[in-house]
Protein backbone atom coordinates (compact mmCIF):
# COMPACT_ATOMS: atom_id res chain seq x y z
CA UNK A 1 0.00 0.00 0.00
CA UNK A 2 1.04 3.58 -0.37
CA UNK A 3 2.01 5.76 2.55
CA UNK A 4 -0.17 8.74 3.45
CA UNK A 5 0.71 11.90 5.39
CA UNK A 6 -1.83 12.80 8.05
CA UNK A 7 -2.95 16.25 9.21
CA UNK A 8 -0.45 15.94 12.09
CA UNK A 9 2.27 17.02 9.62
CA UNK A 10 4.20 20.06 10.90
CA UNK A 11 5.55 20.98 7.43
CA UNK A 12 9.17 20.48 8.45
CA UNK A 13 10.09 19.28 4.92
CA UNK A 14 12.41 16.50 6.12
CA UNK A 15 10.66 13.76 4.13
CA UNK A 16 10.55 15.35 0.67
CA UNK A 17 14.23 15.00 -0.31
CA UNK A 18 14.31 11.43 1.05
CA UNK A 19 11.71 10.08 -1.36
CA UNK A 20 13.36 8.06 -4.18
CA UNK A 21 10.21 8.33 -6.29
CA UNK A 22 9.59 12.08 -5.91
CA UNK A 23 6.16 11.15 -4.59
CA UNK A 24 6.16 13.79 -1.83
CA UNK A 25 5.14 17.38 -2.49
CA UNK A 26 4.75 20.46 -0.34
CA UNK A 27 1.16 21.47 0.33
CA UNK A 28 -0.31 23.66 -2.44
CA UNK A 29 2.39 22.62 -4.95
CA UNK A 30 1.34 20.99 -8.24
CA UNK A 31 2.61 17.46 -8.98
CA UNK A 32 3.30 15.36 -12.08
CA UNK A 33 4.21 11.76 -12.94
CA UNK A 34 7.24 13.12 -14.79
CA UNK A 35 8.89 14.75 -11.76
CA UNK A 36 11.89 12.65 -10.78
CA UNK A 37 10.96 9.68 -12.99
CA UNK A 38 11.57 8.44 -16.55
CA UNK A 39 7.91 8.89 -17.49
CA UNK A 40 7.03 11.11 -20.44
CA UNK A 41 3.94 11.81 -22.57
CA UNK A 42 0.84 9.61 -22.74
CA UNK A 43 1.42 6.40 -20.79
CA UNK A 44 -0.51 3.48 -19.32
CA UNK A 45 0.39 2.87 -15.68
CA UNK A 46 0.81 -0.69 -14.33
CA UNK A 47 -2.60 -0.24 -12.65
CA UNK A 48 -4.18 0.30 -16.10
CA UNK A 49 -4.74 4.05 -15.78
CA UNK A 50 -3.91 6.12 -18.88
CA UNK A 51 -2.27 9.42 -17.96
CA UNK A 52 -0.25 12.28 -19.42
CA UNK A 53 3.03 12.08 -17.53
CA UNK A 54 3.99 15.67 -18.35
CA UNK A 55 0.76 17.23 -17.11
CA UNK A 56 0.76 19.25 -13.88
CA UNK A 57 -1.91 18.13 -11.42
CA UNK A 58 -3.66 20.10 -8.71
CA UNK A 59 -2.24 19.65 -5.21
CA UNK A 60 -3.73 16.76 -3.20
CA UNK A 61 -3.42 18.88 -0.04
CA UNK A 62 -3.18 22.64 0.30
CA UNK A 63 -2.02 22.81 3.91
CA UNK A 64 0.51 20.06 4.59
CA UNK A 65 2.95 17.89 2.64
CA UNK A 66 1.26 15.10 0.67
CA UNK A 67 2.15 11.86 -1.11
CA UNK A 68 0.97 10.93 -4.63
CA UNK A 69 -0.29 7.32 -4.21
CA UNK A 70 0.46 6.37 -7.84
CA UNK A 71 4.14 7.31 -7.31
CA UNK A 72 4.71 5.81 -3.84
CA UNK A 73 6.21 2.31 -3.76
CA UNK A 74 6.69 2.23 0.02
CA UNK A 75 10.32 2.67 -1.09
CA UNK A 76 10.30 -0.91 -2.47
CA UNK A 77 13.11 -1.34 -5.00
CA UNK A 78 15.22 1.29 -3.22
CA UNK A 79 15.14 0.82 0.55
CA UNK A 80 14.09 -1.67 3.20
CA UNK A 81 11.61 0.70 4.82
CA UNK A 82 9.63 3.82 3.92
CA UNK A 83 12.14 6.65 4.14
CA UNK A 84 9.52 9.33 4.83
CA UNK A 85 8.27 7.45 7.88
CA UNK A 86 11.86 6.90 9.01
CA UNK A 87 12.71 10.62 9.09
CA UNK A 88 9.36 12.13 10.10
CA UNK A 89 9.70 13.71 13.56
CA UNK A 90 6.00 13.40 14.37
CA UNK A 91 5.33 9.93 12.88
CA UNK A 92 2.59 11.14 10.57
CA UNK A 93 3.61 9.04 7.52
CA UNK A 94 1.42 5.97 7.87
CA UNK A 95 0.13 3.15 5.62
CA UNK A 96 -2.86 4.21 3.52
CA UNK A 97 -5.55 1.57 4.04
CA UNK A 98 -7.34 2.81 0.93
CA UNK A 99 -4.38 2.06 -1.38
CA UNK A 100 -3.39 -1.56 -0.78
CA UNK A 101 -0.82 -3.18 -3.12
CA UNK A 102 1.28 -6.33 -2.98
CA UNK A 103 5.06 -6.25 -2.82
CA UNK A 104 5.19 -7.41 -6.47
CA UNK A 105 2.84 -4.63 -7.55
CA UNK A 106 5.01 -2.08 -5.73
CA UNK A 107 8.18 -3.42 -7.36
CA UNK A 108 6.51 -3.36 -10.79
CA UNK A 109 5.53 0.26 -10.18
CA UNK A 110 9.10 1.10 -9.16
CA UNK A 111 10.56 -0.49 -12.30
CA UNK A 112 7.98 1.27 -14.47
CA UNK A 113 9.01 4.68 -13.12
CA UNK A 114 12.74 3.89 -13.08
CA UNK A 115 13.47 1.32 -15.83
CA UNK A 116 17.15 2.24 -15.84
CA UNK A 117 17.42 0.54 -12.41
S1 LIG B 1 7.27 5.45 1.32
FE1 LIG B 1 9.09 5.93 0.11
S2 LIG B 1 8.27 6.10 -1.97
FE2 LIG B 1 6.53 6.33 -0.60
S3 LIG B 1 6.36 8.52 -0.24
FE3 LIG B 1 7.59 7.67 1.42
S4 LIG B 1 9.69 7.99 0.77
FE4 LIG B 1 8.39 8.16 -1.07
S1 LIG C 1 8.74 14.75 7.73
FE1 LIG C 1 6.68 14.48 8.61
S2 LIG C 1 6.21 16.46 9.57
FE2 LIG C 1 7.95 16.79 8.19
S3 LIG C 1 6.99 17.46 6.25
FE3 LIG C 1 7.26 15.24 6.12
S4 LIG C 1 5.32 14.39 6.83
FE4 LIG C 1 5.38 16.52 7.50
mmCIF file of C-alpha atoms and ligand atoms in Angstrom:
data_model
loop_
_atom_site.group_PDB
_atom_site.id
_atom_site.type_symbol
_atom_site.label_atom_id
_atom_site.label_comp_id
_atom_site.label_asym_id
_atom_site.label_seq_id
_atom_site.Cartn_x
_atom_site.Cartn_y
_atom_site.Cartn_z
ATOM 1 C CA UNK A 1 0.000 0.000 0.000
ATOM 2 C CA UNK A 2 1.036 3.575 -0.374
ATOM 3 C CA UNK A 3 2.011 5.757 2.551
ATOM 4 C CA UNK A 4 -0.168 8.739 3.448
ATOM 5 C CA UNK A 5 0.707 11.899 5.389
ATOM 6 C CA UNK A 6 -1.830 12.804 8.053
ATOM 7 C CA UNK A 7 -2.953 16.249 9.211
ATOM 8 C CA UNK A 8 -0.449 15.943 12.085
ATOM 9 C CA UNK A 9 2.269 17.019 9.618
ATOM 10 C CA UNK A 10 4.199 20.062 10.904
ATOM 11 C CA UNK A 11 5.550 20.984 7.433
ATOM 12 C CA UNK A 12 9.173 20.477 8.448
ATOM 13 C CA UNK A 13 10.091 19.282 4.922
ATOM 14 C CA UNK A 14 12.408 16.496 6.116
ATOM 15 C CA UNK A 15 10.662 13.764 4.126
ATOM 16 C CA UNK A 16 10.548 15.354 0.673
ATOM 17 C CA UNK A 17 14.226 14.997 -0.313
ATOM 18 C CA UNK A 18 14.314 11.431 1.053
ATOM 19 C CA UNK A 19 11.706 10.077 -1.363
ATOM 20 C CA UNK A 20 13.364 8.059 -4.179
ATOM 21 C CA UNK A 21 10.207 8.330 -6.287
ATOM 22 C CA UNK A 22 9.595 12.077 -5.914
ATOM 23 C CA UNK A 23 6.159 11.154 -4.593
ATOM 24 C CA UNK A 24 6.163 13.787 -1.827
ATOM 25 C CA UNK A 25 5.140 17.379 -2.487
ATOM 26 C CA UNK A 26 4.749 20.456 -0.342
ATOM 27 C CA UNK A 27 1.157 21.473 0.328
ATOM 28 C CA UNK A 28 -0.314 23.661 -2.444
ATOM 29 C CA UNK A 29 2.390 22.616 -4.946
ATOM 30 C CA UNK A 30 1.337 20.987 -8.241
ATOM 31 C CA UNK A 31 2.609 17.462 -8.976
ATOM 32 C CA UNK A 32 3.295 15.360 -12.081
ATOM 33 C CA UNK A 33 4.212 11.762 -12.937
ATOM 34 C CA UNK A 34 7.236 13.115 -14.794
ATOM 35 C CA UNK A 35 8.888 14.747 -11.755
ATOM 36 C CA UNK A 36 11.894 12.651 -10.784
ATOM 37 C CA UNK A 37 10.958 9.681 -12.986
ATOM 38 C CA UNK A 38 11.574 8.443 -16.547
ATOM 39 C CA UNK A 39 7.912 8.886 -17.491
ATOM 40 C CA UNK A 40 7.027 11.111 -20.441
ATOM 41 C CA UNK A 41 3.938 11.814 -22.571
ATOM 42 C CA UNK A 42 0.836 9.609 -22.741
ATOM 43 C CA UNK A 43 1.425 6.402 -20.792
ATOM 44 C CA UNK A 44 -0.511 3.479 -19.325
ATOM 45 C CA UNK A 45 0.385 2.873 -15.679
ATOM 46 C CA UNK A 46 0.810 -0.689 -14.328
ATOM 47 C CA UNK A 47 -2.599 -0.235 -12.653
ATOM 48 C CA UNK A 48 -4.184 0.299 -16.104
ATOM 49 C CA UNK A 49 -4.741 4.047 -15.784
ATOM 50 C CA UNK A 50 -3.908 6.119 -18.881
ATOM 51 C CA UNK A 51 -2.266 9.422 -17.961
ATOM 52 C CA UNK A 52 -0.249 12.283 -19.418
ATOM 53 C CA UNK A 53 3.032 12.084 -17.531
ATOM 54 C CA UNK A 54 3.990 15.671 -18.354
ATOM 55 C CA UNK A 55 0.762 17.235 -17.112
ATOM 56 C CA UNK A 56 0.763 19.251 -13.880
ATOM 57 C CA UNK A 57 -1.911 18.133 -11.419
ATOM 58 C CA UNK A 58 -3.665 20.099 -8.707
ATOM 59 C CA UNK A 59 -2.236 19.652 -5.207
ATOM 60 C CA UNK A 60 -3.730 16.763 -3.204
ATOM 61 C CA UNK A 61 -3.423 18.880 -0.039
ATOM 62 C CA UNK A 62 -3.182 22.644 0.297
ATOM 63 C CA UNK A 63 -2.023 22.811 3.912
ATOM 64 C CA UNK A 64 0.510 20.059 4.591
ATOM 65 C CA UNK A 65 2.946 17.891 2.640
ATOM 66 C CA UNK A 66 1.262 15.095 0.673
ATOM 67 C CA UNK A 67 2.147 11.855 -1.112
ATOM 68 C CA UNK A 68 0.965 10.931 -4.625
ATOM 69 C CA UNK A 69 -0.288 7.322 -4.206
ATOM 70 C CA UNK A 70 0.464 6.372 -7.836
ATOM 71 C CA UNK A 71 4.144 7.306 -7.313
ATOM 72 C CA UNK A 72 4.715 5.812 -3.845
ATOM 73 C CA UNK A 73 6.205 2.311 -3.760
ATOM 74 C CA UNK A 74 6.688 2.230 0.020
ATOM 75 C CA UNK A 75 10.318 2.672 -1.094
ATOM 76 C CA UNK A 76 10.304 -0.910 -2.467
ATOM 77 C CA UNK A 77 13.106 -1.335 -4.997
ATOM 78 C CA UNK A 78 15.219 1.291 -3.223
ATOM 79 C CA UNK A 79 15.141 0.825 0.549
ATOM 80 C CA UNK A 80 14.093 -1.672 3.202
ATOM 81 C CA UNK A 81 11.610 0.698 4.817
ATOM 82 C CA UNK A 82 9.632 3.824 3.917
ATOM 83 C CA UNK A 83 12.139 6.655 4.145
ATOM 84 C CA UNK A 84 9.518 9.326 4.825
ATOM 85 C CA UNK A 85 8.266 7.446 7.881
ATOM 86 C CA UNK A 86 11.858 6.900 9.014
ATOM 87 C CA UNK A 87 12.709 10.615 9.095
ATOM 88 C CA UNK A 88 9.357 12.134 10.101
ATOM 89 C CA UNK A 89 9.703 13.709 13.563
ATOM 90 C CA UNK A 90 6.004 13.396 14.373
ATOM 91 C CA UNK A 91 5.328 9.932 12.884
ATOM 92 C CA UNK A 92 2.592 11.145 10.566
ATOM 93 C CA UNK A 93 3.614 9.042 7.520
ATOM 94 C CA UNK A 94 1.421 5.973 7.869
ATOM 95 C CA UNK A 95 0.125 3.147 5.624
ATOM 96 C CA UNK A 96 -2.859 4.207 3.522
ATOM 97 C CA UNK A 97 -5.546 1.568 4.040
ATOM 98 C CA UNK A 98 -7.336 2.810 0.929
ATOM 99 C CA UNK A 99 -4.379 2.064 -1.378
ATOM 100 C CA UNK A 100 -3.391 -1.558 -0.784
ATOM 101 C CA UNK A 101 -0.823 -3.176 -3.125
ATOM 102 C CA UNK A 102 1.278 -6.333 -2.980
ATOM 103 C CA UNK A 103 5.063 -6.249 -2.825
ATOM 104 C CA UNK A 104 5.191 -7.408 -6.469
ATOM 105 C CA UNK A 105 2.843 -4.626 -7.551
ATOM 106 C CA UNK A 106 5.008 -2.083 -5.727
ATOM 107 C CA UNK A 107 8.177 -3.418 -7.365
ATOM 108 C CA UNK A 108 6.507 -3.357 -10.788
ATOM 109 C CA UNK A 109 5.533 0.261 -10.176
ATOM 110 C CA UNK A 110 9.095 1.101 -9.162
ATOM 111 C CA UNK A 111 10.562 -0.493 -12.301
ATOM 112 C CA UNK A 112 7.984 1.267 -14.468
ATOM 113 C CA UNK A 113 9.014 4.679 -13.124
ATOM 114 C CA UNK A 114 12.744 3.892 -13.083
ATOM 115 C CA UNK A 115 13.470 1.324 -15.827
ATOM 116 C CA UNK A 116 17.150 2.235 -15.842
ATOM 117 C CA UNK A 117 17.416 0.542 -12.411
HETATM 118 S S1 LIG B 1 7.272 5.453 1.315
HETATM 119 FE FE1 LIG B 1 9.088 5.928 0.105
HETATM 120 S S2 LIG B 1 8.273 6.104 -1.975
HETATM 121 FE FE2 LIG B 1 6.531 6.332 -0.602
HETATM 122 S S3 LIG B 1 6.364 8.517 -0.244
HETATM 123 FE FE3 LIG B 1 7.585 7.671 1.422
HETATM 124 S S4 LIG B 1 9.693 7.987 0.765
HETATM 125 FE FE4 LIG B 1 8.388 8.165 -1.069
HETATM 126 S S1 LIG B 2 8.741 14.747 7.731
HETATM 127 FE FE1 LIG B 2 6.679 14.481 8.611
HETATM 128 S S2 LIG B 2 6.215 16.458 9.567
HETATM 129 FE FE2 LIG B 2 7.950 16.792 8.192
HETATM 130 S S3 LIG B 2 6.987 17.458 6.245
HETATM 131 FE FE3 LIG B 2 7.256 15.245 6.116
HETATM 132 S S4 LIG B 2 5.325 14.388 6.834
HETATM 133 FE FE4 LIG B 2 5.384 16.517 7.504
#
